[in-house]
XYZ file of C-alpha atoms in Angstrom:
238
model
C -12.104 -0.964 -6.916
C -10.647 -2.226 -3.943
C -11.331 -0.109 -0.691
C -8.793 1.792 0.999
C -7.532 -0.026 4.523
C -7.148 3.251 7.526
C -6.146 3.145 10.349
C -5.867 6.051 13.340
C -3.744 6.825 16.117
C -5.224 9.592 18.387
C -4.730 9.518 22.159
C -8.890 11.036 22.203
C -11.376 8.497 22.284
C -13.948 10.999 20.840
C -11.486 11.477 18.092
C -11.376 7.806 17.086
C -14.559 7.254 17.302
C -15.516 10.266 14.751
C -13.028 8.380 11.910
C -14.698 5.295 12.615
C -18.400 6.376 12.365
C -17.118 8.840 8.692
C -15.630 5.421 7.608
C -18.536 4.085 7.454
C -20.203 6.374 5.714
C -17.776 7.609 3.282
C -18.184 7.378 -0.329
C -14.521 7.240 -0.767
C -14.401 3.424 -0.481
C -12.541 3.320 3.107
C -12.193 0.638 5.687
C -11.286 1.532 9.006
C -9.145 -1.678 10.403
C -7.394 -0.116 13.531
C -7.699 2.381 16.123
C -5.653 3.030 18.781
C -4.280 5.824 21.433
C -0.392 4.305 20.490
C 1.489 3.016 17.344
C 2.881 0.210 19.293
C -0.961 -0.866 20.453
C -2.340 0.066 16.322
C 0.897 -2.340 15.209
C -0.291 -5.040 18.312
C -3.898 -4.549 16.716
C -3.143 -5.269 13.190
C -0.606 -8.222 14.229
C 2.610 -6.511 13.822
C 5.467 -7.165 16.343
C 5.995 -3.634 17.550
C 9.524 -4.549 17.979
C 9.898 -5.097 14.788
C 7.091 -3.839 12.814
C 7.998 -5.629 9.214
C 7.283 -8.870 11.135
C 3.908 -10.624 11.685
C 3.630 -11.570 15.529
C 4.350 -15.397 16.556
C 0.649 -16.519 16.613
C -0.979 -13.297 15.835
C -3.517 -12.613 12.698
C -1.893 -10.128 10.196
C -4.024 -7.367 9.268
C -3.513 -4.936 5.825
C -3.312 -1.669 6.392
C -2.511 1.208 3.666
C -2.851 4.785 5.759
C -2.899 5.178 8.937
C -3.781 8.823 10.130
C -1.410 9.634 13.097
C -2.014 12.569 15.530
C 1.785 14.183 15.914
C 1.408 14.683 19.997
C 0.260 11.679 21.980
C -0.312 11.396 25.308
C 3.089 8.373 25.863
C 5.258 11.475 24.540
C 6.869 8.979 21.529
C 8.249 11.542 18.690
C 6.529 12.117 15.669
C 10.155 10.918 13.476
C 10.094 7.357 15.420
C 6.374 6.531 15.133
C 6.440 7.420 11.374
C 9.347 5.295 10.528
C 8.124 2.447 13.167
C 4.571 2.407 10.510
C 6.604 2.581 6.908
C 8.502 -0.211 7.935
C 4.988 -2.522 9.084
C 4.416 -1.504 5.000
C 2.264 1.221 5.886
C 1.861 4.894 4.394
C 1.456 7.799 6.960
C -1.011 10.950 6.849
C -0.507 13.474 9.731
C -3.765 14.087 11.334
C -2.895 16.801 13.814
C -3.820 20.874 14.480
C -0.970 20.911 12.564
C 0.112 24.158 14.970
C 3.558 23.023 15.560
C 6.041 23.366 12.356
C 8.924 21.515 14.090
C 6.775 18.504 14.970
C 5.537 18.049 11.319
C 9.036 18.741 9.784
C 9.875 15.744 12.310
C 7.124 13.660 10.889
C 7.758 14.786 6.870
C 11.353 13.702 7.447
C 10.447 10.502 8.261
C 8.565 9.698 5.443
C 4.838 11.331 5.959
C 3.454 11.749 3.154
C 0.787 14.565 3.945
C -1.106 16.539 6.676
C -5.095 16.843 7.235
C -5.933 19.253 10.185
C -8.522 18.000 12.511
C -10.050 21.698 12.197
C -11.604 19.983 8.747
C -14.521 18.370 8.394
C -13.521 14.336 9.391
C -14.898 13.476 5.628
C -11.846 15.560 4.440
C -9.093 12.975 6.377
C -10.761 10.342 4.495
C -10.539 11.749 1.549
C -7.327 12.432 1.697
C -5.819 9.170 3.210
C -7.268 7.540 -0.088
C -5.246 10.382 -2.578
C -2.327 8.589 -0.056
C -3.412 5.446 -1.015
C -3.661 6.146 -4.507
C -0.180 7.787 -4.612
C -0.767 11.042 -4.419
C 1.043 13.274 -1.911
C -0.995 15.250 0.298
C 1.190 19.233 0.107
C -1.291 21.241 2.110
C 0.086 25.139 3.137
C 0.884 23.925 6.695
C 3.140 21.532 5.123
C 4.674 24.210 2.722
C 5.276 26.659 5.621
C 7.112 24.475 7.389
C 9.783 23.056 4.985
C 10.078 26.964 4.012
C 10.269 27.662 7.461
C 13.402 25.113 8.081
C 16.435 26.789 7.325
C 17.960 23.003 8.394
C 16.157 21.592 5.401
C 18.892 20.769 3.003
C 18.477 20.594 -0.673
C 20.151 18.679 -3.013
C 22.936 20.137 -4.790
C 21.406 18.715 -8.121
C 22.653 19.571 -11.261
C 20.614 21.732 -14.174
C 20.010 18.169 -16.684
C 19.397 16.094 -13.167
C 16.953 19.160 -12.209
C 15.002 18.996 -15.341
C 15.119 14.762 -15.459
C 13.408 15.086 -12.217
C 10.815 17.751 -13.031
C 9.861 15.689 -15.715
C 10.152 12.356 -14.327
C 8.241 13.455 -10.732
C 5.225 15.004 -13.199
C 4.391 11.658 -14.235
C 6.161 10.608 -17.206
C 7.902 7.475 -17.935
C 11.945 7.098 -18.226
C 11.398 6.746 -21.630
C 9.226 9.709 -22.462
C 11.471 11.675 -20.326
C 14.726 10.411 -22.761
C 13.127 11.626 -25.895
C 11.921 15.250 -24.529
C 15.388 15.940 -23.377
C 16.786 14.454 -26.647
C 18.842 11.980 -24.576
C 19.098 8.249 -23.802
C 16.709 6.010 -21.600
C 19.605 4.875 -19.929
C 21.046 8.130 -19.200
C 18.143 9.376 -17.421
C 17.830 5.989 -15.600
C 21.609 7.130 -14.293
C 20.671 10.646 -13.438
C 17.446 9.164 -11.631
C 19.942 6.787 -9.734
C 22.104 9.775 -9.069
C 19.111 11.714 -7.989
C 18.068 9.249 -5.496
C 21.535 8.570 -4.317
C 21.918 13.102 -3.524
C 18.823 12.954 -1.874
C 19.566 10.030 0.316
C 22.960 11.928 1.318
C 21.093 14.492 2.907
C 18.696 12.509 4.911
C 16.253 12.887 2.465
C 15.449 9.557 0.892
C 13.471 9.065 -1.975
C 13.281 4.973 -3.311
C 10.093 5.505 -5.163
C 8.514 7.693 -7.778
C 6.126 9.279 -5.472
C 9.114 9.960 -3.139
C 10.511 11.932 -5.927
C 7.589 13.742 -6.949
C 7.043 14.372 -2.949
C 10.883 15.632 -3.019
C 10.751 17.944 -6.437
C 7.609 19.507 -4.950
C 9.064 20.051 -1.782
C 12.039 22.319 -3.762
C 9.860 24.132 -5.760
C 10.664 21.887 -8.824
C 7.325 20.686 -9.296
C 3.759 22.527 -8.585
C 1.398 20.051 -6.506
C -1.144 19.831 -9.031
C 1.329 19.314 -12.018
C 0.451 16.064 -13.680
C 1.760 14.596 -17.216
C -0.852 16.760 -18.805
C -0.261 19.967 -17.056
C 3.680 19.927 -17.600
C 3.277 19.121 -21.499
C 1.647 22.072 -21.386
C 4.475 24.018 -19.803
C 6.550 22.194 -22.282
């Protein structure tokens, strides 16, 4: 198996230095490749052109990276929404890596696409852990993460309807379009059009979802879906 490519952005050295020395350690399989106190220095690092990230700077060396762990308050005051989106578009997937204190900053960051939070309370071996369930697909819904989309009374649902509901519970517990058809007694290609539909709501409220594990991330953030559902689990409920 392939290990999982980490990176960090924490304005404290000591910080840093604590993922890099666990990295290398761990017995999750992780590679540290960049560490940095900025995201425009981590996307300099790993060859990016921080003015537009999806790019490989003229002349530089392009660097894979799958996670990077990102501290919500550095010290060059950039918000938590811009530095997420600035790393999904260099390709990357985004763990918050913070006290995890302030709700509004992580609401921020989750709104942009973060796809978990680790608190830096935890042991260090627990972030690495964790950015490989990323890595693997596997959204990291922790209670701070919970509070604070409960906590939002600005956090819009979608208005979905009761067959797109149940498409998605089904569909974001890990079963395929076409397992999904025959358990609701309907058509493949009618639940690929209420998945399109789904997708299209959710983008409508600032809330997009292009992939699978944005939809699972999306049913389990409205209470359609229990965190540790998975295809066994809801055949069970079935």
């Amino acid at each position: 198996m392939p290990s999982t490519l980490v990176a960090v952005v924490d304005d404290h050295e000591v910080v840093r230095e604590g993922v890099r020395l666990v990295s290398m350690t761990s017995l999750a399989d992780v590679k540290l490749v960049g560490s940095s106190d900025s995201v425009s220095t981590l996307l300099d690092q790993l060859g990016r052109d921080p003015e537009n990230p999806a790019l490989t700077a003229q002349g530089a060396k392009r660097i894979e990276c799958d996670v990077v762990l990102l501290d919500l308050s550095l010290a060059d005051k950039s918000r938590p929404a811009n530095n997420v989106e600035r790393l999904r578009s260099a390709g990357m997937k985004v763990l918050i890596f913070s006290i995890g204190e302030n709700a509004g900053l992580i609401r921020e960051a989750l709104r942009a696409g973060a796809l978990g939070l680790v608190r830096k309370s935890d042991p260090l071996e627990h972030a690495i852990e964790e950015a490989r369930a990323i890595a693997d697909g596997k959204p990291v819904i922790t209670k701070e993460l919970a509070a604070a989309i409960d906590g939002d009374v600005e956090f819009s649902r979608a208005a979905l309807s009761p067959r797109e509901r149940e498409t998605l519970r089904l569909y974001a517990s890990g079963f395929a379009q076409v397992q999904v058809a025959r358990r609701m007694g309907i058509k493949q290609s009618a639940v690929k059009t209420n998945i399109d539909r789904i997708r299209e709501k959710y983008a409508r409220i600032g809330r997009p979802a292009p992939t699978k594990i944005d939809l699972r991330i999306r049913a389990i953030e409205d209470g359609l879906v229990d965190p540790e559902d998975d295809v066994t689990s809801a055949e069970k409920k079935l």
